[in-house]
Amino acid sequence: MSANSHQESPWMGSVGLGLLLLGVAGGVLTLSFIGYSVTHSHAIWTGGRVATILIGLYGMMGVIAGLVNSSVEAGGGDDHGSDDHGHDAYGHHGSFSPIIIGVGTMLFLYGFVESYTILGFGLLVIFLGAFNWWREDYPNDGKDEMKSLGQPYKGQDVRKVGLWVFLMSEVLIFGSFFSSYLRMRMGWSTHWNEECNSMLESGSALPTCSENYVIVASEYVTHSFMTLLPGAINTFALILSSYTVVLALKSAKAQEFIPSKNKWIRMWMPDRRRAVRNNLLATLALGTLFLIFKLIEWEHLIYGEDFTVKSSLAGSIFYVSTGAHGFHVFVGLIFLCFFCFKAHNDGWQPENSQSIEYFGLYWHFVDLAWVAIFPAFYLY
Amino acid sequence: MGEHAATGLEKWLMDKTGKDIYFWNFIALMVLTVIEVAAVYIDWVKVFDTTLENAKLLTWAILIGVGLIKVYGIAGFFMHLKGDPFIYTKTAVFPLFFVMLMLYGIGLSNPGGVDELPSWCLPPWLK
């Protein structure tokens, strides 16, 4: 699994896959344009453009990560599992890449307020940090997993502990969104108000029964089955994607991979490599679907209902909360590309499957956050 | 999602159905989501001949209750807090204390606690 040699570098395969995806992105754009021309459906056109951008981004990442990483020795020169270098048992996975990504994220967020140049530069730093991280992780065979030495986590994998602490900081971020929303919602008169609701039923226009009446996103979303459909599909897609991550981990973790008795599943996943890769690809596809439907829904709310981030506090908190969640899905998809690429090259074995477990923890957390966001912002 | 031997309900499900706890957790989450959506669309006023306030209270209770069960399913089984060392559960619960404080202190407290803060507690542009 070593990727040290320039000639043998598997990263060139990443370039090929990236070019293929760029072609697919072009095809999707063409099909969505044809679909729009025939049906005049804005949902098809919006969904097609979002799908094109995401698939194109995966392709570009494949090409750039492949070119960058194939030109440098993998793993910073480390050969995991070799005793020749005299490393201690805990020395292999210390990486500066997360710090680089952290600095990039800071610049990216600062750029939101100050300037798009800084925002773009932040994105560049994030991607460079990610590519470097992947290059370092690619040869990781799981033999030198760092263990925590101090209490209360003594003996636990450092990466797992770190990820849990990270997730808990995320809980606080989403907790602040919810408490703000609750505070505002408590002061608003909405369709949950009996007086307003009776006027709603009698009149065709939205009610003006109270000066404090605020139209919240759920009023538009639950207006009909079709307007609720994107959010409902997204909920099922995220739950299903959580399950496919679990299946990928189970396949990678099994000491002896046993193909399914079901012939259709066996055809799809006849061996460990394809079982892990295809389950991860299914997760990638479902996550992409989530973002596509998310933006179709936003497009309807913004252009169809004039419900924007600036139109009211209800719009502001809705887009900030669901946008922050969507951004988490997006970040997960970026990292999932690397997991799929490594799986394609048979890089996941029982010994290093814990990396999929840690990615799964992040992905399940994103699902968990949606479990709270969906009823609070879409149904309530 | 760590490795551990199936016990209790997990073993029973595996023996009886041939499917593991993750599969049934996935099915349960799907069903619970359908219940959430149905709870919003069912006209409880007509079903129970009650006021809109009571109907909305019921919807709210169903959403919260089902949401909590879903959180348990995802955190307990998919994130495997049930099989992992208890220190991870404690790690997960720790920030919930602060979230509760925020939900109470910001979300549910007297609005004056937010809008009528003393001047020393306000940012410069609001003084």
Short mmCIF file of C-alpha atoms in Angstrom, two decimals:
data_model
loop_
_atom_site.label_atom_id
_atom_site.label_comp_id
_atom_site.label_asym_id
_atom_site.label_seq_id
_atom_site.Cartn_x
_atom_site.Cartn_y
_atom_site.Cartn_z
CA MET A 1 0.00 0.00 0.00
CA SER A 2 3.05 2.18 -0.03
CA ALA A 3 2.81 5.18 -2.29
CA ASN A 4 6.35 6.42 -2.01
CA SER A 5 7.55 5.97 -5.53
CA HIS A 6 6.80 8.56 -8.21
CA GLN A 7 6.41 5.87 -10.86
CA GLU A 8 4.08 3.76 -8.73
CA SER A 9 2.13 6.69 -7.32
CA PRO A 10 -1.58 5.79 -7.10
CA TRP A 11 -2.35 9.48 -7.12
CA MET A 12 -2.09 9.54 -10.90
CA GLY A 13 -5.17 7.32 -10.83
CA SER A 14 -6.83 10.15 -8.95
CA VAL A 15 -6.16 12.43 -11.93
CA GLY A 16 -7.88 9.97 -14.26
CA LEU A 17 -10.89 9.63 -11.97
CA GLY A 18 -11.03 13.41 -11.64
CA LEU A 19 -11.10 13.89 -15.43
CA LEU A 20 -13.82 11.28 -15.70
CA LEU A 21 -15.91 13.14 -13.11
CA LEU A 22 -15.41 16.43 -14.95
CA GLY A 23 -16.84 14.72 -18.02
CA VAL A 24 -19.79 13.44 -15.99
CA ALA A 25 -20.37 16.96 -14.66
CA GLY A 26 -20.56 18.25 -18.23
CA GLY A 27 -23.05 15.50 -19.09
CA VAL A 28 -25.24 16.32 -16.08
CA LEU A 29 -25.30 20.00 -17.04
CA THR A 30 -26.30 19.16 -20.60
CA LEU A 31 -29.04 16.78 -19.45
CA SER A 32 -30.44 19.25 -16.95
CA PHE A 33 -30.48 21.97 -19.62
CA ILE A 34 -32.36 19.64 -21.98
CA GLY A 35 -34.71 18.71 -19.10
CA TYR A 36 -35.34 22.39 -18.35
CA SER A 37 -35.94 23.20 -22.02
CA VAL A 38 -38.55 20.47 -22.28
CA THR A 39 -40.30 20.78 -18.91
CA HIS A 40 -39.48 24.40 -17.91
CA SER A 41 -38.99 23.08 -14.38
CA HIS A 42 -36.80 25.33 -12.26
CA ALA A 43 -36.21 22.42 -9.88
CA ILE A 44 -34.53 20.41 -12.67
CA TRP A 45 -32.40 23.36 -13.75
CA THR A 46 -31.37 24.27 -10.19
CA GLY A 47 -30.74 20.64 -9.22
CA GLY A 48 -28.75 20.07 -12.41
CA ARG A 49 -26.55 23.09 -11.82
CA VAL A 50 -25.89 22.15 -8.19
CA ALA A 51 -25.10 18.55 -9.19
CA THR A 52 -22.77 19.85 -11.93
CA ILE A 53 -20.93 22.11 -9.49
CA LEU A 54 -20.52 19.35 -6.88
CA ILE A 55 -19.47 16.62 -9.33
CA GLY A 56 -17.17 19.12 -11.07
CA LEU A 57 -15.66 20.01 -7.69
CA TYR A 58 -15.02 16.32 -6.91
CA GLY A 59 -13.39 16.00 -10.32
CA MET A 60 -11.21 19.08 -9.88
CA MET A 61 -10.16 17.85 -6.45
CA GLY A 62 -9.23 14.48 -7.94
CA VAL A 63 -7.10 16.13 -10.62
CA ILE A 64 -5.41 18.70 -8.35
CA ALA A 65 -4.89 16.30 -5.39
CA GLY A 66 -3.51 13.73 -7.82
CA LEU A 67 -1.08 16.15 -9.45
CA VAL A 68 0.03 17.71 -6.13
CA ASN A 69 0.46 14.43 -4.29
CA SER A 70 2.05 12.41 -7.08
CA SER A 71 4.81 15.01 -7.30
CA VAL A 72 5.77 14.63 -3.62
CA GLU A 73 6.82 11.57 -1.66
CA ALA A 74 3.89 10.15 0.29
CA GLY A 75 3.54 10.38 4.06
CA GLY A 76 6.26 12.98 4.42
CA GLY A 77 8.79 10.25 3.80
CA ASP A 78 7.40 7.99 6.51
CA ASP A 79 7.04 4.33 5.73
CA HIS A 80 4.51 3.05 8.20
CA GLY A 81 5.18 -0.32 9.61
CA SER A 82 8.88 -0.17 8.84
CA ASP A 83 11.38 -0.30 11.67
CA ASP A 84 14.17 1.24 9.65
CA HIS A 85 13.46 4.81 10.63
CA GLY A 86 13.70 4.43 14.36
CA HIS A 87 10.35 6.09 15.09
CA ASP A 88 8.77 5.54 18.47
CA ALA A 89 5.42 3.77 18.65
CA TYR A 90 3.44 7.00 18.98
CA GLY A 91 5.22 9.18 16.46
CA HIS A 92 3.60 8.53 13.12
CA HIS A 93 0.34 10.43 12.88
CA GLY A 94 1.30 13.80 14.25
CA SER A 95 0.29 16.14 11.43
CA PHE A 96 0.22 19.89 10.99
CA SER A 97 -2.46 19.61 8.32
CA PRO A 98 -5.45 20.13 10.66
CA ILE A 99 -3.81 23.36 11.87
CA ILE A 100 -3.36 24.48 8.26
CA ILE A 101 -7.03 23.67 7.61
CA GLY A 102 -7.98 25.55 10.80
CA VAL A 103 -6.11 28.67 9.63
CA GLY A 104 -7.78 28.33 6.21
CA THR A 105 -11.20 28.07 7.85
CA MET A 106 -10.50 31.20 9.90
CA LEU A 107 -9.54 33.12 6.74
CA PHE A 108 -12.58 31.72 4.91
CA LEU A 109 -15.00 32.86 7.61
CA TYR A 110 -13.28 36.23 7.97
CA GLY A 111 -13.54 36.63 4.21
CA PHE A 112 -17.32 36.24 4.45
CA VAL A 113 -17.43 39.55 6.30
CA GLU A 114 -14.50 41.41 4.78
CA SER A 115 -13.61 40.38 1.26
CA TYR A 116 -14.07 37.61 -1.26
CA THR A 117 -10.30 37.64 -1.96
CA ILE A 118 -9.60 36.56 1.60
CA LEU A 119 -12.45 34.06 1.36
CA GLY A 120 -10.92 32.53 -1.78
CA PHE A 121 -7.48 32.46 -0.23
CA GLY A 122 -8.94 30.71 2.82
CA LEU A 123 -10.52 28.09 0.59
CA LEU A 124 -7.18 27.53 -1.15
CA VAL A 125 -5.42 27.05 2.20
CA ILE A 126 -8.16 24.62 3.32
CA PHE A 127 -7.77 22.50 0.19
CA LEU A 128 -3.95 22.50 0.36
CA GLY A 129 -4.15 21.42 4.01
CA ALA A 130 -6.64 18.68 3.08
CA PHE A 131 -4.51 17.42 0.18
CA ASN A 132 -1.44 17.29 2.44
CA TRP A 133 -3.43 15.45 5.10
CA TRP A 134 -4.58 12.87 2.56
CA ARG A 135 -1.01 12.38 1.30
CA GLU A 136 0.09 11.75 4.87
CA ASP A 137 -2.82 9.43 5.63
CA TYR A 138 -2.77 7.45 2.40
CA PRO A 139 -0.08 4.95 3.52
CA ASN A 140 -1.54 4.69 7.06
CA ASP A 141 -1.94 0.98 7.74
CA GLY A 142 -3.26 1.43 11.26
CA LYS A 143 -0.33 -0.24 12.99
CA ASP A 144 0.80 2.86 14.83
CA GLU A 145 -2.45 4.29 16.16
CA MET A 146 -1.56 6.80 18.86
CA LYS A 147 -3.02 6.06 22.29
CA SER A 148 -3.91 8.60 24.93
CA LEU A 149 -1.55 8.39 27.88
CA GLY A 150 -3.36 10.59 30.41
CA GLN A 151 -6.61 10.22 32.34
CA PRO A 152 -9.53 10.12 31.79
CA TYR A 153 -8.95 8.77 28.27
CA LYS A 154 -5.96 6.56 29.04
CA GLY A 155 -5.58 3.80 26.45
CA GLN A 156 -8.12 5.28 24.03
CA ASP A 157 -7.19 6.23 20.46
CA VAL A 158 -6.10 9.86 20.43
CA ARG A 159 -7.90 10.50 17.14
CA LYS A 160 -11.17 9.18 18.52
CA VAL A 161 -10.92 11.29 21.66
CA GLY A 162 -10.03 14.34 19.58
CA LEU A 163 -12.97 13.77 17.29
CA TRP A 164 -15.42 13.46 20.17
CA VAL A 165 -14.14 16.69 21.71
CA PHE A 166 -14.51 18.35 18.30
CA LEU A 167 -18.07 17.04 17.96
CA MET A 168 -18.96 18.38 21.38
CA SER A 169 -17.79 21.85 20.35
CA GLU A 170 -20.13 21.43 17.37
CA VAL A 171 -23.00 20.64 19.76
CA LEU A 172 -22.45 24.05 21.34
CA ILE A 173 -22.52 25.79 17.94
CA PHE A 174 -25.86 24.23 17.00
CA GLY A 175 -27.09 24.74 20.57
CA SER A 176 -26.54 28.47 20.18
CA PHE A 177 -28.60 28.46 16.95
CA PHE A 178 -31.44 26.62 18.63
CA SER A 179 -31.51 28.81 21.72
CA SER A 180 -31.55 31.95 19.53
CA TYR A 181 -34.38 30.51 17.43
CA LEU A 182 -36.35 29.50 20.52
CA ARG A 183 -35.90 32.96 22.01
CA MET A 184 -37.23 34.64 18.86
CA ARG A 185 -39.99 32.13 18.25
CA MET A 186 -41.32 32.61 21.79
CA GLY A 187 -41.88 36.28 21.01
CA TRP A 188 -43.55 35.80 17.64
CA SER A 189 -47.14 35.25 16.71
CA THR A 190 -47.16 32.50 14.09
CA HIS A 191 -49.54 30.07 12.42
CA TRP A 192 -49.56 28.23 15.71
CA ASN A 193 -51.63 31.11 17.10
CA GLU A 194 -55.30 30.06 17.18
CA GLU A 195 -56.65 33.47 16.25
CA CYS A 196 -54.33 33.80 13.28
CA ASN A 197 -54.99 30.27 12.18
CA SER A 198 -58.75 30.78 11.96
CA MET A 199 -58.14 33.80 9.72
CA LEU A 200 -55.79 31.71 7.63
CA GLU A 201 -58.52 29.19 7.00
CA SER A 202 -61.08 31.83 6.05
CA GLY A 203 -58.94 34.02 3.80
CA SER A 204 -56.75 33.29 0.83
CA ALA A 205 -53.89 35.64 1.71
CA LEU A 206 -51.43 35.19 4.55
CA PRO A 207 -52.90 36.62 7.77
CA THR A 208 -52.29 40.05 9.20
CA CYS A 209 -54.12 39.29 12.43
CA SER A 210 -51.40 40.70 14.58
CA GLU A 211 -48.63 43.25 14.18
CA ASN A 212 -46.28 40.67 15.60
CA TYR A 213 -47.25 38.04 13.05
CA VAL A 214 -44.14 36.42 11.61
CA ILE A 215 -44.13 33.99 8.71
CA VAL A 216 -41.68 31.22 9.54
CA ALA A 217 -40.09 28.83 7.07
CA SER A 218 -42.23 25.88 8.18
CA GLU A 219 -45.34 27.75 7.01
CA TYR A 220 -44.04 27.72 3.44
CA VAL A 221 -42.50 24.27 3.70
CA THR A 222 -45.56 22.46 5.04
CA HIS A 223 -47.89 24.36 2.71
CA SER A 224 -48.21 21.32 0.45
CA PHE A 225 -46.75 17.85 0.02
CA MET A 226 -44.53 19.02 -2.86
CA THR A 227 -42.97 21.82 -0.81
CA LEU A 228 -42.23 19.43 2.06
CA LEU A 229 -40.88 16.73 -0.26
CA PRO A 230 -37.25 18.00 -0.54
CA GLY A 231 -36.86 18.21 3.25
CA ALA A 232 -38.47 14.80 3.76
CA ILE A 233 -36.30 13.17 1.07
CA ASN A 234 -33.25 14.79 2.65
CA THR A 235 -34.13 13.30 6.02
CA PHE A 236 -34.38 9.81 4.55
CA ALA A 237 -31.20 10.36 2.49
CA LEU A 238 -29.18 11.31 5.56
CA ILE A 239 -30.44 8.36 7.61
CA LEU A 240 -29.70 6.00 4.71
CA SER A 241 -26.24 7.53 4.28
CA SER A 242 -25.54 6.93 7.98
CA TYR A 243 -26.41 3.29 7.42
CA THR A 244 -24.17 2.97 4.34
CA VAL A 245 -21.24 4.34 6.36
CA VAL A 246 -21.91 1.64 8.97
CA LEU A 247 -21.97 -0.98 6.20
CA ALA A 248 -18.66 0.34 4.80
CA LEU A 249 -17.10 0.08 8.25
CA LYS A 250 -18.45 -3.42 8.79
CA SER A 251 -17.01 -4.53 5.46
CA ALA A 252 -13.63 -2.97 6.18
CA LYS A 253 -13.53 -4.31 9.73
CA ALA A 254 -14.47 -7.93 9.01
CA GLN A 255 -11.42 -10.18 9.43
CA GLU A 256 -12.85 -12.44 6.75
CA PHE A 257 -15.18 -10.76 4.27
CA ILE A 258 -18.21 -12.91 3.46
CA PRO A 259 -20.24 -11.75 0.42
CA SER A 260 -24.01 -11.43 0.83
CA LYS A 261 -26.27 -14.36 -0.05
CA ASN A 262 -28.50 -11.96 -1.97
CA LYS A 263 -27.35 -12.11 -5.60
CA TRP A 264 -28.01 -8.42 -6.29
CA ILE A 265 -25.98 -7.30 -3.28
CA ARG A 266 -23.29 -9.87 -4.11
CA MET A 267 -23.05 -8.51 -7.64
CA TRP A 268 -22.65 -4.99 -6.23
CA MET A 269 -20.21 -6.01 -3.47
CA PRO A 270 -18.44 -9.30 -4.29
CA ASP A 271 -15.29 -8.55 -2.28
CA ARG A 272 -14.07 -6.31 0.52
CA ARG A 273 -12.62 -3.65 -1.77
CA ARG A 274 -15.85 -3.14 -3.70
CA ALA A 275 -18.04 -3.48 -0.61
CA VAL A 276 -16.19 -0.67 1.17
CA ARG A 277 -15.86 1.49 -1.93
CA ASN A 278 -19.45 1.11 -3.11
CA ASN A 279 -20.92 1.77 0.32
CA LEU A 280 -18.79 4.89 0.62
CA LEU A 281 -19.78 5.93 -2.92
CA ALA A 282 -23.43 5.46 -1.94
CA THR A 283 -22.82 7.75 1.03
CA LEU A 284 -21.21 10.31 -1.28
CA ALA A 285 -24.16 10.12 -3.67
CA LEU A 286 -26.72 10.49 -0.87
CA GLY A 287 -24.84 13.44 0.64
CA THR A 288 -24.70 15.07 -2.79
CA LEU A 289 -28.43 14.45 -3.21
CA PHE A 290 -28.99 16.14 0.14
CA LEU A 291 -27.24 19.32 -1.01
CA ILE A 292 -29.04 19.29 -4.35
CA PHE A 293 -32.47 19.11 -2.70
CA LYS A 294 -31.39 21.65 -0.10
CA LEU A 295 -30.61 24.20 -2.79
CA ILE A 296 -33.74 23.38 -4.80
CA GLU A 297 -35.69 24.13 -1.63
CA TRP A 298 -33.78 27.36 -0.98
CA GLU A 299 -34.33 28.41 -4.58
CA HIS A 300 -38.09 27.95 -4.13
CA LEU A 301 -38.13 29.88 -0.83
CA ILE A 302 -35.99 32.74 -2.14
CA TYR A 303 -37.41 33.22 -5.64
CA GLY A 304 -40.84 31.62 -5.24
CA GLU A 305 -41.82 32.98 -1.83
CA ASP A 306 -39.44 35.94 -1.41
CA PHE A 307 -38.33 34.45 1.91
CA THR A 308 -34.70 35.54 2.10
CA VAL A 309 -31.96 35.87 4.68
CA LYS A 310 -32.64 39.62 4.75
CA SER A 311 -36.45 39.54 4.65
CA SER A 312 -36.92 38.86 8.38
CA LEU A 313 -35.32 37.42 11.48
CA ALA A 314 -37.16 34.20 10.69
CA GLY A 315 -35.35 34.06 7.35
CA SER A 316 -32.05 34.96 8.91
CA ILE A 317 -32.10 32.22 11.56
CA PHE A 318 -33.47 29.66 9.06
CA TYR A 319 -30.73 30.19 6.49
CA VAL A 320 -27.94 30.50 9.05
CA SER A 321 -28.93 27.27 10.81
CA THR A 322 -29.71 25.15 7.77
CA GLY A 323 -26.77 26.70 5.91
CA ALA A 324 -24.36 25.83 8.73
CA HIS A 325 -25.68 22.28 8.63
CA GLY A 326 -25.36 22.13 4.84
CA PHE A 327 -21.79 23.38 5.13
CA HIS A 328 -21.04 20.48 7.50
CA VAL A 329 -22.47 18.05 4.95
CA PHE A 330 -20.31 19.68 2.27
CA VAL A 331 -17.14 19.36 4.36
CA GLY A 332 -18.00 15.69 5.03
CA LEU A 333 -18.37 15.09 1.28
CA ILE A 334 -14.98 16.66 0.55
CA PHE A 335 -13.29 14.25 2.95
CA LEU A 336 -15.43 11.37 1.74
CA CYS A 337 -13.85 11.79 -1.71
CA PHE A 338 -10.50 10.76 -0.22
CA PHE A 339 -12.07 7.80 1.58
CA CYS A 340 -13.63 6.61 -1.70
CA PHE A 341 -10.33 7.06 -3.54
CA LYS A 342 -8.41 5.07 -0.92
CA ALA A 343 -11.14 2.39 -0.97
CA HIS A 344 -10.87 2.22 -4.78
CA ASN A 345 -7.18 1.35 -4.31
CA ASP A 346 -8.00 -1.32 -1.71
CA GLY A 347 -6.64 0.91 1.04
CA TRP A 348 -9.03 -0.09 3.84
CA GLN A 349 -8.32 -3.22 5.84
CA PRO A 350 -9.37 -4.38 9.33
CA GLU A 351 -6.17 -2.87 10.76
CA ASN A 352 -6.86 0.70 9.61
CA SER A 353 -10.65 0.63 9.44
CA GLN A 354 -10.88 2.90 12.49
CA SER A 355 -10.41 5.88 10.14
CA ILE A 356 -13.78 5.04 8.56
CA GLU A 357 -15.21 4.76 12.08
CA TYR A 358 -14.01 8.28 12.90
CA PHE A 359 -15.37 9.68 9.67
CA GLY A 360 -18.62 7.85 10.50
CA LEU A 361 -18.80 9.59 13.87
CA TYR A 362 -18.67 12.96 12.13
CA TRP A 363 -21.24 11.90 9.55
CA HIS A 364 -23.62 10.52 12.18
CA PHE A 365 -23.30 13.79 14.06
CA VAL A 366 -24.39 15.66 10.92
CA ASP A 367 -27.37 13.30 10.79
CA LEU A 368 -28.01 13.97 14.49
CA ALA A 369 -28.03 17.73 13.94
CA TRP A 370 -30.56 17.26 11.12
CA VAL A 371 -32.78 15.23 13.46
CA ALA A 372 -33.12 18.43 15.50
CA ILE A 373 -33.19 20.91 12.59
CA PHE A 374 -35.86 19.13 10.53
CA PRO A 375 -38.70 19.27 13.07
CA ALA A 376 -37.63 22.63 14.54
CA PHE A 377 -37.32 24.59 11.29
CA TYR A 378 -39.36 22.58 8.78
CA LEU A 379 -42.26 21.11 10.73
CA TYR A 380 -42.72 23.24 13.89
CA MET B 1 -18.98 1.94 16.18
CA GLY B 2 -16.36 -0.05 18.03
CA GLU B 3 -16.14 -3.81 18.12
CA HIS B 4 -18.09 -5.67 20.77
CA ALA B 5 -20.02 -8.91 21.16
CA ALA B 6 -23.77 -8.70 20.55
CA THR B 7 -25.77 -9.08 23.74
CA GLY B 8 -29.40 -8.77 24.85
CA LEU B 9 -31.63 -7.14 22.26
CA GLU B 10 -28.87 -7.08 19.65
CA LYS B 11 -28.33 -10.85 19.95
CA TRP B 12 -32.06 -11.53 19.98
CA LEU B 13 -32.61 -9.49 16.81
CA MET B 14 -29.68 -11.18 15.10
CA ASP B 15 -30.89 -14.66 16.04
CA LYS B 16 -34.55 -14.06 15.15
CA THR B 17 -34.21 -11.99 11.99
CA GLY B 18 -30.69 -12.56 10.71
CA LYS B 19 -30.21 -8.77 10.59
CA ASP B 20 -28.03 -6.83 12.98
CA ILE B 21 -28.95 -3.96 15.27
CA TYR B 22 -27.73 -1.36 12.75
CA PHE B 23 -30.25 -2.51 10.18
CA TRP B 24 -33.15 -2.37 12.63
CA ASN B 25 -31.96 0.97 13.95
CA PHE B 26 -32.01 2.26 10.38
CA ILE B 27 -35.56 0.93 9.85
CA ALA B 28 -36.71 2.43 13.17
CA LEU B 29 -35.27 5.84 12.23
CA MET B 30 -37.11 5.74 8.90
CA VAL B 31 -40.42 4.84 10.57
CA LEU B 32 -39.97 7.54 13.21
CA THR B 33 -39.40 10.14 10.49
CA VAL B 34 -42.68 9.14 8.84
CA ILE B 35 -44.39 9.55 12.23
CA GLU B 36 -42.90 13.06 12.56
CA VAL B 37 -44.20 14.14 9.17
CA ALA B 38 -47.59 12.53 9.80
CA ALA B 39 -47.88 14.29 13.17
CA VAL B 40 -47.69 17.64 11.42
CA TYR B 41 -50.22 16.79 8.71
CA ILE B 42 -52.85 15.04 10.84
CA ASP B 43 -55.59 17.46 11.87
CA TRP B 44 -55.64 16.74 15.60
CA VAL B 45 -58.40 19.34 16.12
CA LYS B 46 -60.82 17.13 14.20
CA VAL B 47 -59.40 13.84 15.45
CA PHE B 48 -59.81 14.73 19.15
CA ASP B 49 -62.37 17.55 18.79
CA THR B 50 -60.10 19.86 20.73
CA THR B 51 -58.70 23.39 20.50
CA LEU B 52 -55.90 24.37 18.18
CA GLU B 53 -53.71 25.10 21.20
CA ASN B 54 -54.08 21.55 22.49
CA ALA B 55 -53.57 20.12 19.00
CA LYS B 56 -50.36 22.07 18.53
CA LEU B 57 -49.21 21.02 21.99
CA LEU B 58 -49.72 17.39 20.97
CA THR B 59 -47.81 17.91 17.73
CA TRP B 60 -45.03 19.59 19.66
CA ALA B 61 -44.90 16.73 22.19
CA ILE B 62 -44.75 14.12 19.39
CA LEU B 63 -41.96 16.00 17.59
CA ILE B 64 -39.91 16.33 20.77
CA GLY B 65 -40.55 12.73 21.88
CA VAL B 66 -39.79 11.18 18.49
CA GLY B 67 -36.75 13.46 18.11
CA LEU B 68 -35.33 12.24 21.42
CA ILE B 69 -35.80 8.60 20.42
CA LYS B 70 -34.04 9.29 17.10
CA VAL B 71 -31.16 10.98 18.91
CA TYR B 72 -30.88 7.91 21.15
CA GLY B 73 -30.88 5.60 18.11
CA ILE B 74 -28.17 7.53 16.27
CA ALA B 75 -25.93 8.31 19.23
CA GLY B 76 -26.44 4.96 20.97
CA PHE B 77 -26.14 2.59 18.03
CA PHE B 78 -24.71 4.33 14.95
CA MET B 79 -22.19 6.34 17.01
CA HIS B 80 -21.93 3.31 19.26
CA LEU B 81 -22.02 5.01 22.63
CA LYS B 82 -23.71 1.85 23.91
CA GLY B 83 -20.70 -0.32 23.11
CA ASP B 84 -17.87 2.11 23.73
CA PRO B 85 -16.27 2.91 27.11
CA PHE B 86 -18.52 5.08 29.30
CA ILE B 87 -16.06 7.98 29.14
CA TYR B 88 -17.35 8.77 25.63
CA THR B 89 -20.93 9.02 26.90
CA LYS B 90 -19.73 11.38 29.61
CA THR B 91 -17.88 13.40 26.97
CA ALA B 92 -21.05 13.58 24.89
CA VAL B 93 -23.25 14.59 27.82
CA PHE B 94 -20.89 17.28 29.15
CA PRO B 95 -21.72 20.02 26.59
CA LEU B 96 -25.43 19.21 26.88
CA PHE B 97 -25.32 20.90 30.27
CA PHE B 98 -24.25 24.14 28.60
CA VAL B 99 -26.80 23.66 25.82
CA MET B 100 -29.52 23.34 28.48
CA LEU B 101 -28.24 26.54 30.08
CA MET B 102 -28.39 28.30 26.71
CA LEU B 103 -31.86 26.98 25.92
CA TYR B 104 -33.10 28.19 29.29
CA GLY B 105 -31.01 31.35 29.63
CA ILE B 106 -31.48 32.57 26.07
CA GLY B 107 -34.39 30.60 24.66
CA LEU B 108 -36.91 30.35 27.47
CA SER B 109 -36.00 33.04 29.99
CA ASN B 110 -37.79 36.32 30.55
CA PRO B 111 -37.18 38.32 27.36
CA GLY B 112 -35.93 41.10 29.59
CA GLY B 113 -32.99 38.89 30.38
CA VAL B 114 -31.91 39.37 26.79
CA ASP B 115 -33.36 42.72 25.70
CA GLU B 116 -33.00 44.68 28.90
CA LEU B 117 -29.47 43.90 29.91
CA PRO B 118 -27.64 46.44 32.09
CA SER B 119 -25.43 48.85 30.15
CA TRP B 120 -22.20 47.26 31.36
CA CYS B 121 -23.32 44.02 29.75
CA LEU B 122 -24.20 45.51 26.34
CA PRO B 123 -21.91 45.72 23.34
CA PRO B 124 -20.73 49.29 22.52
CA TRP B 125 -23.11 49.79 19.59
CA LEU B 126 -26.18 49.15 21.75
CA LYS B 127 -25.28 51.38 24.70
#
